[in-house]
Coordinates of N, CA and C in Angstrom, one line a residue:
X499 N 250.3 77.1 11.5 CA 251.7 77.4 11.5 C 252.5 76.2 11.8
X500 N 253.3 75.8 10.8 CA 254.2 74.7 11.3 C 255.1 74.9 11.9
X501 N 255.7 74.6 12.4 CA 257.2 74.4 13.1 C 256.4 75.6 14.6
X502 N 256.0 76.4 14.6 CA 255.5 77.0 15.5 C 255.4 76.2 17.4
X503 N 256.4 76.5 17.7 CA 255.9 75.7 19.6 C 254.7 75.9 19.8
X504 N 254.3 74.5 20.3 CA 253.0 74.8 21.4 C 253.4 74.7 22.6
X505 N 253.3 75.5 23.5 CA 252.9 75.9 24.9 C 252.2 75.0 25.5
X506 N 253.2 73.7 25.8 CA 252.2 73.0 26.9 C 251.7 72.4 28.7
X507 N 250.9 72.2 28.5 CA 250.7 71.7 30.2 C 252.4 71.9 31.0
X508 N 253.2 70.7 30.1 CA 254.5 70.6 31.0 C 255.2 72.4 31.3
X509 N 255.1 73.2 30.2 CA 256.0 74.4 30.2 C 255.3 74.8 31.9
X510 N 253.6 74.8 31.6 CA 253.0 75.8 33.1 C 253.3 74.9 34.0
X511 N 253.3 74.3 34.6 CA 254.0 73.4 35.4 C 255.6 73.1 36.1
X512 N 256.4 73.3 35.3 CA 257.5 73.6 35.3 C 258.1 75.0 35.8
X513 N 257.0 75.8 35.2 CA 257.2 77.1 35.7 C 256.7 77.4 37.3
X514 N 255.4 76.6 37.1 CA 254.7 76.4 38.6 C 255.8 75.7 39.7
X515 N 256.6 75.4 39.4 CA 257.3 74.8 40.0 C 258.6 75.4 40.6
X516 N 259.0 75.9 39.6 CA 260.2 76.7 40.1 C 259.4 78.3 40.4
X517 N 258.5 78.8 40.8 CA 258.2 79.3 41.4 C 257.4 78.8 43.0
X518 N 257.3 77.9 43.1 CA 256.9 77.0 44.3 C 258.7 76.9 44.9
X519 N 259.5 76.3 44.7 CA 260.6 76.1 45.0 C 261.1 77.5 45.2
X520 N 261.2 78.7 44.5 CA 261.9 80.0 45.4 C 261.1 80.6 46.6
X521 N 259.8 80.2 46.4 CA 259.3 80.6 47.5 C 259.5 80.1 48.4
X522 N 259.4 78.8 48.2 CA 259.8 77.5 49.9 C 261.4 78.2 50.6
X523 N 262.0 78.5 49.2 CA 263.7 78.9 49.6 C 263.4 80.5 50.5
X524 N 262.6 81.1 49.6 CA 262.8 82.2 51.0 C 261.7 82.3 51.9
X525 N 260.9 81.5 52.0 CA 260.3 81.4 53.7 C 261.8 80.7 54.7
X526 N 262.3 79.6 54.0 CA 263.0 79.1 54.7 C 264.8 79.5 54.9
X527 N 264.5 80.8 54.0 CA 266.1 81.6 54.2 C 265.8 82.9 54.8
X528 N 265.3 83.5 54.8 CA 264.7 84.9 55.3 C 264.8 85.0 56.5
X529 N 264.9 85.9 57.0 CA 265.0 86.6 58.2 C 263.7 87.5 58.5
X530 N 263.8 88.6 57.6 CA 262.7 89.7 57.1 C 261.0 89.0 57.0
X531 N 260.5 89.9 57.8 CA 259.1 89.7 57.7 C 258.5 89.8 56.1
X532 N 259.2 91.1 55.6 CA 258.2 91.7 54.4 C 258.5 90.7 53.4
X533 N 260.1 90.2 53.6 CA 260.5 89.1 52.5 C 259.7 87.7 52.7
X534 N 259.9 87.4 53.7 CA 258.8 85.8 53.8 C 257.4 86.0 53.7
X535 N 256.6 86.9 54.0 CA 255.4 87.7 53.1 C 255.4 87.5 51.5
X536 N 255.8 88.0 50.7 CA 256.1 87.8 49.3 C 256.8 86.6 48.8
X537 N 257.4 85.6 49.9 CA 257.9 84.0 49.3 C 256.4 83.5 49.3
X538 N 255.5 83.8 50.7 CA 254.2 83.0 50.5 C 253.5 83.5 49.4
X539 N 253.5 84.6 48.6 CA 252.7 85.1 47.9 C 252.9 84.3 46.7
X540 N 254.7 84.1 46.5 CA 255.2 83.5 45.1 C 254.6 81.6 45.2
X541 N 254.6 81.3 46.2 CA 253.9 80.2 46.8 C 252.1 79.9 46.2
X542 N 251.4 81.1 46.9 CA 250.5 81.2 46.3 C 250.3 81.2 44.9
X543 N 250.9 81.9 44.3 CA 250.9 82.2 43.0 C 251.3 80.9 42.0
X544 N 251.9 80.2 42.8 CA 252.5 78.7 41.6 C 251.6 77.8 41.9
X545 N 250.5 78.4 43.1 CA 249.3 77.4 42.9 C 248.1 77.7 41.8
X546 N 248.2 79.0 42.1 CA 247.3 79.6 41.2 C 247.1 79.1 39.9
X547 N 248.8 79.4 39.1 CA 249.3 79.0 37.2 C 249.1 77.1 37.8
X548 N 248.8 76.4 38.2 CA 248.8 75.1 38.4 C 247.2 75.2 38.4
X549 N 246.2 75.6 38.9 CA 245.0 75.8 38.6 C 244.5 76.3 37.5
X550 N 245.0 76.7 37.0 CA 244.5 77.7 35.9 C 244.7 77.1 35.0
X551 N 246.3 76.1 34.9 CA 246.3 74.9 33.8 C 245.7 74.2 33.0
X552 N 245.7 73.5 34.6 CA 244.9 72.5 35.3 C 243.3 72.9 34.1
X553 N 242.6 73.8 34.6 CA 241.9 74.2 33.7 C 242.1 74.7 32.5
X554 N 243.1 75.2 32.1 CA 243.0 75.5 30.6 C 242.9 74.2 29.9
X555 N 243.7 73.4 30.1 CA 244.0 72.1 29.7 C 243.1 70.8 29.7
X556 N 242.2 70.9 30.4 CA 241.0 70.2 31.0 C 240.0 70.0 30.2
X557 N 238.8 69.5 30.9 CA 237.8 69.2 29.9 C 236.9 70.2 29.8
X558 N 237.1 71.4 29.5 CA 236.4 72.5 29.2 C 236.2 73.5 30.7
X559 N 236.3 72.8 31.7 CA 235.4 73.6 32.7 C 236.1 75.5 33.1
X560 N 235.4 75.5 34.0 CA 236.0 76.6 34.6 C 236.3 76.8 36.2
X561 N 236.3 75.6 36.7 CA 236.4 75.5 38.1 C 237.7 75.6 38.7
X562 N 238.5 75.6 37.9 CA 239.9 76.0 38.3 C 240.5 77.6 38.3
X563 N 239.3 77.7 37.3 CA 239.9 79.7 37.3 C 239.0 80.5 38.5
X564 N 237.9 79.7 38.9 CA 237.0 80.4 39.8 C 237.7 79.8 41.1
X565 N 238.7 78.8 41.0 CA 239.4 78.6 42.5 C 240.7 79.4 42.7
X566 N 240.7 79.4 41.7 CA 242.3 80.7 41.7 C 242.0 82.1 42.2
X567 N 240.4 82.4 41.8 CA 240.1 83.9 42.2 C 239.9 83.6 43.7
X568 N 239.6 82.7 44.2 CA 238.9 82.7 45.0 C 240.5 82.1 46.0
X569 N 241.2 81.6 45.6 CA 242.9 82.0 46.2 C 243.0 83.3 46.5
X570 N 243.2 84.2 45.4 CA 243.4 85.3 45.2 C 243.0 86.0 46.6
X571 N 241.8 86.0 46.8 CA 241.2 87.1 48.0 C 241.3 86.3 48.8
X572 N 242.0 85.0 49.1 CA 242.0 84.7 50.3 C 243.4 85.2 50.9
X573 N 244.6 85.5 49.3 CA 245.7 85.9 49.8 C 245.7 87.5 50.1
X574 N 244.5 87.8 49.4 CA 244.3 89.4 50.0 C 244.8 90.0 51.7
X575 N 243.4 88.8 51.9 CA 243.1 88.9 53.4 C 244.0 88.5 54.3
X576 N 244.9 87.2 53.8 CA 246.0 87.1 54.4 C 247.1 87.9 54.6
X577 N 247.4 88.7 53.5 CA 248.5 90.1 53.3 C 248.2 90.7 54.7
X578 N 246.9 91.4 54.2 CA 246.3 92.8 55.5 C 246.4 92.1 56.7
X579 N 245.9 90.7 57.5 CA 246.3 90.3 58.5 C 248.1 90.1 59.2
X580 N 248.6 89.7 57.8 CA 250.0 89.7 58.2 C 251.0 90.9 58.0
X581 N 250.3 91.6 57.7 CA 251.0 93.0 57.6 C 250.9 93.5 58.9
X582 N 249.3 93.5 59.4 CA 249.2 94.2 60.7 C 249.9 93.5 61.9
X583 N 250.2 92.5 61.6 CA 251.2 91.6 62.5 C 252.7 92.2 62.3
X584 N 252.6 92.2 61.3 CA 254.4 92.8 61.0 C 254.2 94.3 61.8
X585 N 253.7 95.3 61.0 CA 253.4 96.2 61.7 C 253.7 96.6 63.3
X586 N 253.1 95.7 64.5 CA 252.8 95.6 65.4 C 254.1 95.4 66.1
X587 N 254.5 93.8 65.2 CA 256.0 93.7 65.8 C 257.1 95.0 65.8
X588 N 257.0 95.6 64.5 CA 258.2 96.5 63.9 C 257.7 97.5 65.1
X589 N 256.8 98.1 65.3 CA 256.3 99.2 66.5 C 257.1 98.6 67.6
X590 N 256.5 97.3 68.4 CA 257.3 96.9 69.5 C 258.7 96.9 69.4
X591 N 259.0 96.3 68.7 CA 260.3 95.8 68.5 C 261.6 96.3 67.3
X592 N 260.6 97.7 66.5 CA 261.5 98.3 65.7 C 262.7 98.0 65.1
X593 N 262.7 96.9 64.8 CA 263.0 95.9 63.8 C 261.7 94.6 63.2
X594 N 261.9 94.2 61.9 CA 260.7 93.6 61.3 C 261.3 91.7 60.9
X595 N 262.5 91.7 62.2 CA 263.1 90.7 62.2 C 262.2 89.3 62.9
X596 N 262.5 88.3 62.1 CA 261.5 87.2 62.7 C 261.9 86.9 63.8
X597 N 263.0 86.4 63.8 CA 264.2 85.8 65.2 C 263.3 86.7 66.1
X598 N 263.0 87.8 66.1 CA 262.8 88.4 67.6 C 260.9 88.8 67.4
X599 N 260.1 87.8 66.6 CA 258.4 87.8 67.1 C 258.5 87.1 68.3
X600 N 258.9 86.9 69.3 CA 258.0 85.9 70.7 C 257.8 87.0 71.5
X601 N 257.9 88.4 71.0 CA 257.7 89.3 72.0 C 256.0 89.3 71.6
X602 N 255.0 88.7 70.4 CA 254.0 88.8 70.1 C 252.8 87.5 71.3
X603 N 253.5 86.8 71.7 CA 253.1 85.7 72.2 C 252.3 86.3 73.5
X604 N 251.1 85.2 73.7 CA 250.3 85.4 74.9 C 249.9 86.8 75.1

């Protein structure tokens, strides 16, 4: 197909990037637990499309998609820990406001 776009390295990257950048923006605007939860996730995830490039793009291998799965469950495990943190707070402190985690301390 001529004239047809190719889809390249720079497009996933670019994308990876401005999903890197809204996440930074709401860890670093948020108030909300559940919201800065899901910036790291969006965070996560623009590392992921930057691995997976990385490998598409590469010299055949597959070590970039088996490190992205292997992101993947580590952001699993990080969710369920930081949920039960959120959790804990919202119980004590019945709001899921960050300003007020130091009641978690010691």
């Amino acid at each position: 197909m001529s004239g047809a776009a190719m889809i390249g390295l720079q497009h996933y990257l670019c994308v990876s990037a401005a999903l890197f950048c809204l996440g930074i923006l709401g860890v670093l605007t948020r108030r909300n637990a559940v919201n800065v939860l899901m910036s790291i996730e969006l965070i996560l995830n623009s590392a992921n499309l930057n691995l997976v490039a990385f490998s598409r793009f590469g010299p055949g291998n597959l070590q970039g998609q088996m490190f992205a799965v292997f992101v993947i469950v580590i952001a699993a495990a990080e969710a369920a820990v930081a949920l039960a943190i959120v959790l804990t707070l919202y119980r004590l402190r019945r709001t899921p406001n960050l300003d007020q985690a130091d009641i978690l301390r010691g």
